[in-house]
mmCIF file of N, CA and C in Angstrom:
data_model
loop_
_atom_site.group_PDB
_atom_site.id
_atom_site.type_symbol
_atom_site.label_atom_id
_atom_site.label_comp_id
_atom_site.label_asym_id
_atom_site.label_seq_id
_atom_site.Cartn_x
_atom_site.Cartn_y
_atom_site.Cartn_z
ATOM 1 N N MET N 1 0.845 -1.182 0.000
ATOM 2 C CA MET N 1 0.000 0.000 0.000
ATOM 3 C C MET N 1 0.890 1.245 0.000
ATOM 4 N N ALA N 2 0.709 2.099 -0.972
ATOM 5 C CA ALA N 2 1.483 3.338 -1.046
ATOM 6 C C ALA N 2 0.836 4.390 -0.163
ATOM 7 N N SER N 3 1.668 5.227 0.437
ATOM 8 C CA SER N 3 1.151 6.220 1.375
ATOM 9 C C SER N 3 0.950 7.586 0.730
ATOM 10 N N GLY N 4 1.455 7.762 -0.487
ATOM 11 C CA GLY N 4 1.379 9.061 -1.138
ATOM 12 C C GLY N 4 2.503 9.995 -0.711
ATOM 13 N N VAL N 5 3.401 9.489 0.120
ATOM 14 C CA VAL N 5 4.542 10.288 0.572
ATOM 15 C C VAL N 5 5.569 10.335 -0.557
ATOM 16 N N THR N 6 6.118 11.514 -0.822
ATOM 17 C CA THR N 6 7.109 11.668 -1.887
ATOM 18 C C THR N 6 8.514 11.741 -1.284
ATOM 19 N N VAL N 7 9.511 11.600 -2.146
ATOM 20 C CA VAL N 7 10.908 11.655 -1.714
ATOM 21 C C VAL N 7 11.507 12.970 -2.219
ATOM 22 N N SER N 8 12.065 13.759 -1.321
ATOM 23 C CA SER N 8 12.625 15.057 -1.713
ATOM 24 C C SER N 8 13.888 14.885 -2.557
ATOM 25 N N ASP N 9 14.191 15.901 -3.355
ATOM 26 C CA ASP N 9 15.404 15.874 -4.170
ATOM 27 C C ASP N 9 16.652 15.826 -3.290
ATOM 28 N N ALA N 10 16.577 16.424 -2.111
ATOM 29 C CA ALA N 10 17.718 16.424 -1.190
ATOM 30 C C ALA N 10 18.114 14.995 -0.804
ATOM 31 N N CYS N 11 17.124 14.116 -0.672
ATOM 32 C CA CYS N 11 17.401 12.708 -0.343
ATOM 33 C C CYS N 11 18.226 12.064 -1.452
ATOM 34 N N LYS N 12 17.784 12.283 -2.687
ATOM 35 C CA LYS N 12 18.466 11.676 -3.835
ATOM 36 C C LYS N 12 19.868 12.249 -4.004
ATOM 37 N N THR N 13 20.005 13.563 -3.826
ATOM 38 C CA THR N 13 21.310 14.221 -3.960
ATOM 39 C C THR N 13 22.287 13.702 -2.904
ATOM 40 N N THR N 14 21.828 13.636 -1.654
ATOM 41 C CA THR N 14 22.688 13.167 -0.567
ATOM 42 C C THR N 14 23.080 11.708 -0.788
ATOM 43 N N TYR N 15 22.136 10.905 -1.275
ATOM 44 C CA TYR N 15 22.425 9.503 -1.571
ATOM 45 C C TYR N 15 23.540 9.386 -2.610
ATOM 46 N N GLU N 16 23.445 10.176 -3.671
ATOM 47 C CA GLU N 16 24.483 10.151 -4.716
ATOM 48 C C GLU N 16 25.835 10.592 -4.157
ATOM 49 N N GLU N 17 25.824 11.553 -3.235
ATOM 50 C CA GLU N 17 27.071 12.023 -2.619
ATOM 51 C C GLU N 17 27.723 10.922 -1.787
ATOM 52 N N ILE N 18 26.897 10.045 -1.217
ATOM 53 C CA ILE N 18 27.442 8.927 -0.440
ATOM 54 C C ILE N 18 27.892 7.815 -1.382
ATOM 55 N N LYS N 19 27.037 7.480 -2.329
ATOM 56 C CA LYS N 19 27.298 6.344 -3.218
ATOM 57 C C LYS N 19 28.472 6.594 -4.170
ATOM 58 N N LYS N 20 28.444 7.708 -4.848
ATOM 59 C CA LYS N 20 29.458 7.984 -5.878
ATOM 60 C C LYS N 20 30.668 8.738 -5.343
ATOM 61 N N ASP N 21 30.415 9.811 -4.603
ATOM 62 C CA ASP N 21 31.500 10.708 -4.201
ATOM 63 C C ASP N 21 32.127 10.350 -2.855
ATOM 64 N N LYS N 22 31.448 9.463 -2.094
ATOM 65 C CA LYS N 22 31.939 9.074 -0.767
ATOM 66 C C LYS N 22 32.178 10.291 0.130
ATOM 67 N N LYS N 23 31.262 11.279 0.026
ATOM 68 C CA LYS N 23 31.383 12.510 0.813
ATOM 69 C C LYS N 23 30.962 12.324 2.274
ATOM 70 N N HIS N 24 29.997 11.461 2.500
ATOM 71 C CA HIS N 24 29.445 11.256 3.840
ATOM 72 C C HIS N 24 29.454 9.766 4.166
ATOM 73 N N ARG N 25 29.339 9.447 5.465
ATOM 74 C CA ARG N 25 29.254 8.047 5.897
ATOM 75 C C ARG N 25 27.795 7.589 5.912
ATOM 76 N N TYR N 26 26.892 8.481 6.341
ATOM 77 C CA TYR N 26 25.488 8.078 6.452
ATOM 78 C C TYR N 26 24.561 9.281 6.344
ATOM 79 N N VAL N 27 23.285 8.974 6.197
ATOM 80 C CA VAL N 27 22.247 10.000 6.213
ATOM 81 C C VAL N 27 21.024 9.431 6.933
ATOM 82 N N VAL N 28 20.358 10.284 7.699
ATOM 83 C CA VAL N 28 19.119 9.897 8.373
ATOM 84 C C VAL N 28 17.990 10.687 7.721
ATOM 85 N N PHE N 29 16.936 9.966 7.328
ATOM 86 C CA PHE N 29 15.769 10.582 6.692
ATOM 87 C C PHE N 29 14.582 10.546 7.656
ATOM 88 N N TYR N 30 13.668 11.503 7.485
ATOM 89 C CA TYR N 30 12.419 11.491 8.250
ATOM 90 C C TYR N 30 11.284 11.929 7.336
ATOM 91 N N ILE N 31 10.059 11.662 7.752
ATOM 92 C CA ILE N 31 8.892 12.081 6.961
ATOM 93 C C ILE N 31 8.394 13.397 7.546
ATOM 94 N N ARG N 32 8.445 14.442 6.725
ATOM 95 C CA ARG N 32 8.030 15.778 7.166
ATOM 96 C C ARG N 32 6.551 15.993 6.864
ATOM 97 N N ASP N 33 5.801 16.378 7.875
ATOM 98 C CA ASP N 33 4.373 16.707 7.751
ATOM 99 C C ASP N 33 3.539 15.595 7.089
ATOM 100 N N GLU N 34 3.977 14.347 7.250
ATOM 101 C CA GLU N 34 3.281 13.189 6.668
ATOM 102 C C GLU N 34 3.162 13.267 5.147
ATOM 103 N N LYS N 35 4.041 14.079 4.505
ATOM 104 C CA LYS N 35 3.935 14.281 3.064
ATOM 105 C C LYS N 35 5.208 13.953 2.292
ATOM 106 N N GLN N 36 6.371 14.239 2.880
ATOM 107 C CA GLN N 36 7.606 14.091 2.122
ATOM 108 C C GLN N 36 8.749 13.558 2.979
ATOM 109 N N ILE N 37 9.512 12.633 2.385
ATOM 110 C CA ILE N 37 10.712 12.119 3.046
ATOM 111 C C ILE N 37 11.825 13.120 2.777
ATOM 112 N N ASP N 38 12.494 13.553 3.847
ATOM 113 C CA ASP N 38 13.529 14.565 3.717
ATOM 114 C C ASP N 38 14.756 14.186 4.543
ATOM 115 N N VAL N 39 15.851 14.890 4.317
ATOM 116 C CA VAL N 39 17.102 14.645 5.032
ATOM 117 C C VAL N 39 17.028 15.308 6.405
ATOM 118 N N GLU N 40 17.362 14.547 7.435
ATOM 119 C CA GLU N 40 17.404 15.112 8.788
ATOM 120 C C GLU N 40 18.853 15.340 9.231
ATOM 121 N N THR N 41 19.686 14.334 9.086
ATOM 122 C CA THR N 41 21.076 14.415 9.543
ATOM 123 C C THR N 41 21.999 13.747 8.532
ATOM 124 N N VAL N 42 23.164 14.340 8.324
ATOM 125 C CA VAL N 42 24.174 13.742 7.456
ATOM 126 C C VAL N 42 25.418 13.512 8.297
ATOM 127 N N GLY N 43 25.974 12.298 8.228
ATOM 128 C CA GLY N 43 27.159 11.963 9.029
ATOM 129 C C GLY N 43 28.443 12.170 8.253
ATOM 130 N N GLU N 44 29.430 12.724 8.919
ATOM 131 C CA GLU N 44 30.751 12.925 8.315
ATOM 132 C C GLU N 44 31.300 11.593 7.811
ATOM 133 N N ARG N 45 32.201 11.650 6.861
ATOM 134 C CA ARG N 45 32.775 10.431 6.287
ATOM 135 C C ARG N 45 33.511 9.597 7.340
ATOM 136 N N ASN N 46 34.094 10.238 8.338
ATOM 137 C CA ASN N 46 34.842 9.494 9.363
ATOM 138 C C ASN N 46 33.974 9.108 10.564
ATOM 139 N N ALA N 47 32.660 9.292 10.476
ATOM 140 C CA ALA N 47 31.747 8.976 11.581
ATOM 141 C C ALA N 47 31.692 7.470 11.828
ATOM 142 N N GLU N 48 31.454 7.120 13.077
ATOM 143 C CA GLU N 48 31.355 5.719 13.470
ATOM 144 C C GLU N 48 29.894 5.259 13.435
ATOM 145 N N TYR N 49 29.694 3.948 13.464
ATOM 146 C CA TYR N 49 28.345 3.372 13.428
ATOM 147 C C TYR N 49 27.514 3.800 14.639
ATOM 148 N N ASP N 50 28.164 3.929 15.802
ATOM 149 C CA ASP N 50 27.448 4.341 17.021
ATOM 150 C C ASP N 50 26.804 5.710 16.846
ATOM 151 N N GLN N 51 27.501 6.604 16.147
ATOM 152 C CA GLN N 51 26.972 7.948 15.891
ATOM 153 C C GLN N 51 25.722 7.869 15.013
ATOM 154 N N PHE N 52 25.751 6.954 14.032
ATOM 155 C CA PHE N 52 24.602 6.711 13.153
ATOM 156 C C PHE N 52 23.388 6.273 13.985
ATOM 157 N N LEU N 53 23.597 5.312 14.880
ATOM 158 C CA LEU N 53 22.498 4.819 15.726
ATOM 159 C C LEU N 53 21.955 5.933 16.623
ATOM 160 N N GLU N 54 22.849 6.759 17.121
ATOM 161 C CA GLU N 54 22.452 7.884 17.977
ATOM 162 C C GLU N 54 21.553 8.856 17.193
ATOM 163 N N ASP N 55 21.987 9.202 15.977
ATOM 164 C CA ASP N 55 21.213 10.127 15.147
ATOM 165 C C ASP N 55 19.884 9.519 14.714
ATOM 166 N N LEU N 56 19.877 8.210 14.520
ATOM 167 C CA LEU N 56 18.651 7.500 14.120
ATOM 168 C C LEU N 56 17.587 7.610 15.212
ATOM 169 N N GLN N 57 18.040 7.663 16.469
ATOM 170 C CA GLN N 57 17.118 7.692 17.614
ATOM 171 C C GLN N 57 16.966 9.075 18.233
ATOM 172 N N LYS N 58 17.570 10.072 17.606
ATOM 173 C CA LYS N 58 17.575 11.428 18.165
ATOM 174 C C LYS N 58 16.168 11.994 18.358
ATOM 175 N N GLY N 59 15.226 11.566 17.529
ATOM 176 C CA GLY N 59 13.861 12.079 17.618
ATOM 177 C C GLY N 59 13.125 11.658 18.874
ATOM 178 N N GLY N 60 13.621 10.626 19.547
ATOM 179 C CA GLY N 60 12.964 10.139 20.760
ATOM 180 C C GLY N 60 12.436 8.732 20.580
ATOM 181 N N THR N 61 11.910 8.167 21.666
ATOM 182 C CA THR N 61 11.489 6.757 21.655
ATOM 183 C C THR N 61 10.243 6.508 20.814
ATOM 184 N N GLY N 62 9.455 7.534 20.557
ATOM 185 C CA GLY N 62 8.232 7.346 19.779
ATOM 186 C C GLY N 62 8.381 7.690 18.312
ATOM 187 N N GLU N 63 9.625 7.916 17.859
ATOM 188 C CA GLU N 63 9.852 8.366 16.486
ATOM 189 C C GLU N 63 10.471 7.291 15.604
ATOM 190 N N CYS N 64 9.980 7.200 14.387
ATOM 191 C CA CYS N 64 10.551 6.307 13.377
ATOM 192 C C CYS N 64 11.485 7.126 12.483
ATOM 193 N N ARG N 65 12.425 6.461 11.848
ATOM 194 C CA ARG N 65 13.351 7.108 10.916
ATOM 195 C C ARG N 65 13.800 6.093 9.873
ATOM 196 N N TYR N 66 14.390 6.603 8.804
ATOM 197 C CA TYR N 66 15.100 5.762 7.843
ATOM 198 C C TYR N 66 16.561 6.167 7.926
ATOM 199 N N GLY N 67 17.445 5.207 7.767
ATOM 200 C CA GLY N 67 18.866 5.527 7.775
ATOM 201 C C GLY N 67 19.590 4.792 6.665
ATOM 202 N N LEU N 68 20.481 5.491 5.988
ATOM 203 C CA LEU N 68 21.316 4.879 4.958
ATOM 204 C C LEU N 68 22.751 4.964 5.446
ATOM 205 N N PHE N 69 23.463 3.833 5.403
ATOM 206 C CA PHE N 69 24.829 3.797 5.922
ATOM 207 C C PHE N 69 25.735 3.100 4.916
ATOM 208 N N ASP N 70 26.918 3.665 4.717
ATOM 209 C CA ASP N 70 27.937 3.064 3.851
ATOM 210 C C ASP N 70 28.839 2.233 4.765
ATOM 211 N N PHE N 71 28.567 0.941 4.811
ATOM 212 C CA PHE N 71 29.191 0.040 5.782
ATOM 213 C C PHE N 71 30.455 -0.578 5.195
ATOM 214 N N GLU N 72 31.548 -0.502 5.935
ATOM 215 C CA GLU N 72 32.819 -1.095 5.490
ATOM 216 C C GLU N 72 33.220 -2.219 6.431
ATOM 217 N N TYR N 73 33.711 -3.300 5.853
ATOM 218 C CA TYR N 73 34.223 -4.406 6.651
ATOM 219 C C TYR N 73 35.202 -5.207 5.797
ATOM 220 N N THR N 74 35.951 -6.092 6.438
ATOM 221 C CA THR N 74 36.876 -6.924 5.674
ATOM 222 C C THR N 74 36.266 -8.301 5.489
ATOM 223 N N HIS N 75 36.520 -8.867 4.324
ATOM 224 C CA HIS N 75 35.953 -10.160 3.970
ATOM 225 C C HIS N 75 37.067 -11.037 3.414
ATOM 226 N N GLN N 76 37.069 -12.283 3.860
ATOM 227 C CA GLN N 76 38.069 -13.219 3.355
ATOM 228 C C GLN N 76 37.348 -14.385 2.699
ATOM 229 N N CYS N 77 37.569 -14.553 1.408
ATOM 230 C CA CYS N 77 36.975 -15.684 0.689
ATOM 231 C C CYS N 77 37.686 -16.966 1.122
ATOM 232 N N GLN N 78 36.941 -18.061 1.139
ATOM 233 C CA GLN N 78 37.555 -19.342 1.486
ATOM 234 C C GLN N 78 38.634 -19.689 0.479
ATOM 235 N N GLY N 79 39.727 -20.240 0.979
ATOM 236 C CA GLY N 79 40.801 -20.654 0.087
ATOM 237 C C GLY N 79 41.778 -19.544 -0.260
ATOM 238 N N THR N 80 41.560 -18.354 0.263
ATOM 239 C CA THR N 80 42.508 -17.254 0.022
ATOM 240 C C THR N 80 43.109 -16.832 1.348
ATOM 241 N N SER N 81 44.301 -16.280 1.261
ATOM 242 C CA SER N 81 44.961 -15.860 2.492
ATOM 243 C C SER N 81 44.768 -14.374 2.760
ATOM 244 N N GLU N 82 44.332 -13.652 1.731
ATOM 245 C CA GLU N 82 44.192 -12.212 1.948
ATOM 246 C C GLU N 82 42.731 -11.799 2.095
ATOM 247 N N ALA N 83 42.547 -10.819 2.955
ATOM 248 C CA ALA N 83 41.201 -10.291 3.190
ATOM 249 C C ALA N 83 41.025 -9.039 2.340
ATOM 250 N N SER N 84 39.833 -8.875 1.830
ATOM 251 C CA SER N 84 39.568 -7.671 1.041
ATOM 252 C C SER N 84 38.592 -6.778 1.799
ATOM 253 N N LYS N 85 38.729 -5.489 1.556
ATOM 254 C CA LYS N 85 37.853 -4.512 2.201
ATOM 255 C C LYS N 85 36.592 -4.401 1.355
ATOM 256 N N LYS N 86 35.438 -4.505 1.995
ATOM 257 C CA LYS N 86 34.176 -4.411 1.264
ATOM 258 C C LYS N 86 33.367 -3.235 1.785
ATOM 259 N N GLN N 87 32.580 -2.675 0.893
ATOM 260 C CA GLN N 87 31.660 -1.603 1.267
ATOM 261 C C GLN N 87 30.278 -1.970 0.751
ATOM 262 N N LYS N 88 29.291 -1.810 1.604
ATOM 263 C CA LYS N 88 27.916 -2.053 1.187
ATOM 264 C C LYS N 88 27.025 -0.951 1.733
ATOM 265 N N LEU N 89 26.145 -0.491 0.872
ATOM 266 C CA LEU N 89 25.154 0.497 1.299
ATOM 267 C C LEU N 89 23.928 -0.259 1.792
ATOM 268 N N PHE N 90 23.464 0.086 2.975
ATOM 269 C CA PHE N 90 22.205 -0.497 3.425
ATOM 270 C C PHE N 90 21.254 0.606 3.865
ATOM 271 N N LEU N 91 19.981 0.326 3.690
ATOM 272 C CA LEU N 91 18.927 1.250 4.078
ATOM 273 C C LEU N 91 18.144 0.596 5.203
ATOM 274 N N MET N 92 18.047 1.309 6.314
ATOM 275 C CA MET N 92 17.355 0.760 7.477
ATOM 276 C C MET N 92 16.081 1.541 7.758
ATOM 277 N N SER N 93 15.045 0.786 8.046
ATOM 278 C CA SER N 93 13.805 1.381 8.523
ATOM 279 C C SER N 93 13.798 1.174 10.032
ATOM 280 N N TRP N 94 13.855 2.266 10.780
ATOM 281 C CA TRP N 94 13.889 2.200 12.244
ATOM 282 C C TRP N 94 12.516 2.584 12.775
ATOM 283 N N CYS N 95 11.775 1.607 13.285
ATOM 284 C CA CYS N 95 10.457 1.856 13.871
ATOM 285 C C CYS N 95 10.385 1.134 15.209
ATOM 286 N N PRO N 96 10.737 1.826 16.287
ATOM 287 C CA PRO N 96 10.722 1.165 17.604
ATOM 288 C C PRO N 96 9.308 0.767 18.015
ATOM 289 N N ASP N 97 9.232 -0.266 18.828
ATOM 290 C CA ASP N 97 7.932 -0.747 19.319
ATOM 291 C C ASP N 97 7.171 0.337 20.068
ATOM 292 N N THR N 98 7.898 1.321 20.590
ATOM 293 C CA THR N 98 7.282 2.386 21.386
ATOM 294 C C THR N 98 6.626 3.474 20.518
ATOM 295 N N ALA N 99 6.835 3.405 19.199
ATOM 296 C CA ALA N 99 6.226 4.404 18.302
ATOM 297 C C ALA N 99 4.724 4.132 18.168
ATOM 298 N N LYS N 100 3.975 5.187 17.891
ATOM 299 C CA LYS N 100 2.522 5.040 17.708
ATOM 300 C C LYS N 100 2.237 4.241 16.438
ATOM 301 N N VAL N 101 1.141 3.495 16.449
ATOM 302 C CA VAL N 101 0.774 2.631 15.327
ATOM 303 C C VAL N 101 0.652 3.423 14.029
ATOM 304 N N LYS N 102 0.019 4.590 14.100
ATOM 305 C CA LYS N 102 -0.160 5.409 12.898
ATOM 306 C C LYS N 102 1.191 5.776 12.270
ATOM 307 N N LYS N 103 2.147 6.135 13.119
ATOM 308 C CA LYS N 103 3.482 6.513 12.637
ATOM 309 C C LYS N 103 4.185 5.305 12.014
ATOM 310 N N LYS N 104 4.086 4.150 12.689
ATOM 311 C CA LYS N 104 4.717 2.929 12.156
ATOM 312 C C LYS N 104 4.127 2.563 10.805
ATOM 313 N N MET N 105 2.823 2.713 10.673
ATOM 314 C CA MET N 105 2.163 2.404 9.392
ATOM 315 C C MET N 105 2.619 3.363 8.301
ATOM 316 N N LEU N 106 2.732 4.645 8.631
ATOM 317 C CA LEU N 106 3.181 5.642 7.661
ATOM 318 C C LEU N 106 4.599 5.314 7.181
ATOM 319 N N TYR N 107 5.479 5.007 8.110
ATOM 320 C CA TYR N 107 6.868 4.712 7.738
ATOM 321 C C TYR N 107 6.988 3.405 6.963
ATOM 322 N N SER N 108 6.234 2.385 7.357
ATOM 323 C CA SER N 108 6.352 1.115 6.631
ATOM 324 C C SER N 108 5.742 1.211 5.235
ATOM 325 N N SER N 109 4.662 1.981 5.084
ATOM 326 C CA SER N 109 4.048 2.101 3.756
ATOM 327 C C SER N 109 4.820 3.057 2.846
ATOM 328 N N SER N 110 5.656 3.910 3.416
ATOM 329 C CA SER N 110 6.441 4.856 2.615
ATOM 330 C C SER N 110 7.840 4.330 2.282
ATOM 331 N N PHE N 111 8.232 3.218 2.894
ATOM 332 C CA PHE N 111 9.578 2.658 2.714
ATOM 333 C C PHE N 111 9.843 2.326 1.243
ATOM 334 N N ASP N 112 8.822 1.820 0.560
ATOM 335 C CA ASP N 112 8.965 1.456 -0.858
ATOM 336 C C ASP N 112 9.323 2.649 -1.738
ATOM 337 N N ALA N 113 8.709 3.797 -1.462
ATOM 338 C CA ALA N 113 8.985 5.002 -2.251
ATOM 339 C C ALA N 113 10.462 5.379 -2.126
ATOM 340 N N LEU N 114 10.994 5.265 -0.921
ATOM 341 C CA LEU N 114 12.401 5.586 -0.693
ATOM 342 C C LEU N 114 13.298 4.551 -1.372
ATOM 343 N N LYS N 115 12.935 3.268 -1.237
ATOM 344 C CA LYS N 115 13.707 2.198 -1.882
ATOM 345 C C LYS N 115 13.817 2.429 -3.386
ATOM 346 N N LYS N 116 12.697 2.788 -4.009
ATOM 347 C CA LYS N 116 12.661 2.973 -5.472
ATOM 348 C C LYS N 116 13.522 4.156 -5.914
ATOM 349 N N SER N 117 13.607 5.186 -5.088
ATOM 350 C CA SER N 117 14.350 6.372 -5.508
ATOM 351 C C SER N 117 15.853 6.260 -5.233
ATOM 352 N N LEU N 118 16.260 5.344 -4.365
ATOM 353 C CA LEU N 118 17.678 5.167 -4.046
ATOM 354 C C LEU N 118 18.187 3.880 -4.711
ATOM 355 N N VAL N 119 18.500 3.978 -5.965
ATOM 356 C CA VAL N 119 18.901 2.808 -6.750
ATOM 357 C C VAL N 119 20.341 2.414 -6.414
ATOM 358 N N GLY N 120 20.544 1.130 -6.122
ATOM 359 C CA GLY N 120 21.891 0.638 -5.859
ATOM 360 C C GLY N 120 22.149 0.270 -4.411
ATOM 361 N N VAL N 121 21.134 0.359 -3.567
ATOM 362 C CA VAL N 121 21.288 -0.056 -2.175
ATOM 363 C C VAL N 121 21.352 -1.587 -2.154
ATOM 364 N N GLN N 122 22.344 -2.141 -1.444
ATOM 365 C CA GLN N 122 22.535 -3.591 -1.470
ATOM 366 C C GLN N 122 21.652 -4.359 -0.490
ATOM 367 N N LYS N 123 21.231 -3.725 0.592
ATOM 368 C CA LYS N 123 20.485 -4.463 1.604
ATOM 369 C C LYS N 123 19.478 -3.549 2.288
ATOM 370 N N TYR N 124 18.316 -4.119 2.564
ATOM 371 C CA TYR N 124 17.278 -3.392 3.301
ATOM 372 C C TYR N 124 17.086 -4.087 4.640
ATOM 373 N N ILE N 125 17.082 -3.311 5.706
ATOM 374 C CA ILE N 125 16.987 -3.865 7.056
ATOM 375 C C ILE N 125 15.856 -3.155 7.792
ATOM 376 N N GLN N 126 15.005 -3.955 8.437
ATOM 377 C CA GLN N 126 13.962 -3.363 9.264
ATOM 378 C C GLN N 126 14.308 -3.655 10.714
ATOM 379 N N ALA N 127 14.346 -2.602 11.521
ATOM 380 C CA ALA N 127 14.735 -2.757 12.921
ATOM 381 C C ALA N 127 13.714 -2.102 13.832
ATOM 382 N N THR N 128 13.413 -2.797 14.931
ATOM 383 C CA THR N 128 12.477 -2.256 15.914
ATOM 384 C C THR N 128 13.151 -2.015 17.259
ATOM 385 N N ASP N 129 14.355 -2.574 17.430
ATOM 386 C CA ASP N 129 15.089 -2.336 18.678
ATOM 387 C C ASP N 129 16.596 -2.404 18.421
ATOM 388 N N LEU N 130 17.370 -2.137 19.451
ATOM 389 C CA LEU N 130 18.822 -2.054 19.293
ATOM 390 C C LEU N 130 19.475 -3.391 18.947
ATOM 391 N N SER N 131 18.838 -4.500 19.321
ATOM 392 C CA SER N 131 19.449 -5.791 18.979
ATOM 393 C C SER N 131 19.403 -6.014 17.470
ATOM 394 N N GLU N 132 18.373 -5.500 16.794
ATOM 395 C CA GLU N 132 18.257 -5.662 15.343
ATOM 396 C C GLU N 132 19.074 -4.628 14.573
ATOM 397 N N SER N 133 19.423 -3.526 15.239
ATOM 398 C CA SER N 133 20.151 -2.471 14.545
ATOM 399 C C SER N 133 21.613 -2.376 14.979
ATOM 400 N N SER N 134 22.049 -3.289 15.846
ATOM 401 C CA SER N 134 23.436 -3.245 16.324
ATOM 402 C C SER N 134 24.404 -3.488 15.165
ATOM 403 N N GLN N 135 25.622 -3.031 15.345
ATOM 404 C CA GLN N 135 26.634 -3.188 14.302
ATOM 405 C C GLN N 135 26.849 -4.675 13.985
ATOM 406 N N GLU N 136 26.829 -5.514 15.008
ATOM 407 C CA GLU N 136 27.041 -6.955 14.821
ATOM 408 C C GLU N 136 25.909 -7.567 13.998
ATOM 409 N N ALA N 137 24.661 -7.218 14.339
ATOM 410 C CA ALA N 137 23.504 -7.772 13.633
ATOM 411 C C ALA N 137 23.501 -7.341 12.168
ATOM 412 N N VAL N 138 23.837 -6.077 11.923
ATOM 413 C CA VAL N 138 23.857 -5.543 10.561
ATOM 414 C C VAL N 138 24.974 -6.196 9.748
ATOM 415 N N GLU N 139 26.150 -6.298 10.364
ATOM 416 C CA GLU N 139 27.279 -6.907 9.647
ATOM 417 C C GLU N 139 26.963 -8.360 9.282
ATOM 418 N N GLU N 140 26.298 -9.057 10.186
ATOM 419 C CA GLU N 140 25.914 -10.444 9.919
ATOM 420 C C GLU N 140 24.976 -10.522 8.706
ATOM 421 N N LYS N 141 24.019 -9.602 8.631
ATOM 422 C CA LYS N 141 23.083 -9.586 7.490
ATOM 423 C C LYS N 141 23.810 -9.246 6.195
ATOM 424 N N LEU N 142 24.764 -8.328 6.249
ATOM 425 C CA LEU N 142 25.509 -7.936 5.045
ATOM 426 C C LEU N 142 26.443 -9.067 4.602
ATOM 427 N N ARG N 143 27.077 -9.740 5.548
ATOM 428 C CA ARG N 143 27.997 -10.836 5.215
ATOM 429 C C ARG N 143 27.242 -12.030 4.609
ATOM 430 N N ALA N 144 25.982 -12.182 4.969
ATOM 431 C CA ALA N 144 25.181 -13.299 4.459
ATOM 432 C C ALA N 144 25.064 -13.242 2.935
ATOM 433 N N THR N 145 25.253 -12.079 2.357
ATOM 434 C CA THR N 145 25.138 -11.946 0.901
ATOM 435 C C THR N 145 26.488 -12.097 0.202
ATOM 436 N N ASP N 146 27.584 -12.246 0.976
ATOM 437 C CA ASP N 146 28.918 -12.414 0.374
ATOM 438 C C ASP N 146 29.097 -13.837 -0.120
ATOM 439 N N ARG N 147 29.960 -13.967 -1.128
ATOM 440 C CA ARG N 147 30.339 -15.314 -1.570
ATOM 441 C C ARG N 147 31.324 -15.871 -0.569
ATOM 442 N N GLN N 148 31.191 -17.142 -0.267
ATOM 443 C CA GLN N 148 32.106 -17.785 0.678
ATOM 444 C C GLN N 148 33.341 -18.104 -0.032
#
C-alpha cells in the first residue's frame, strides 16, 4: 500500500554524494508533515556506526526514521589468504515498538517510495530495537550476501 509520501530531491542528492563521491558516511531521513521524506542528519565520512544509531534515535522513543549507511568491513573468501575490504550500502527502517501505530504504518508504507528512488542499495533492514540495529547484527546480514 502506497502512502502518497514523496521523496525530496535532497534525499536523492545526498544519496548520490554517499554512493558515488563518498562525501558522507550516512544520512538519516524522516517524513516531514506526513507528506515528504527529507534529510534530517548527514554523518561525516569518518563517523562511526554508534553515531549513526544515535542520530537514528535522536527524535525520541516514539519516532521512526530511515537511515542509509555506507558500511565497510573486511571479507576473506575461502581458500585465500588475503582479506579484502568491502563496502555495502544499506537502508534501514527504524520503527521502535514504542512508536505510535499510525506513525509505524506511515513509515512502513512509505519505505517502498524511498527504496525505489535510491537505486543501488545492497540491503534493506527493518529494525524495531537495538538488537536488530546493532553493528554486529547488521554486519551479519551484510555478510550473508557475500560469496564464501
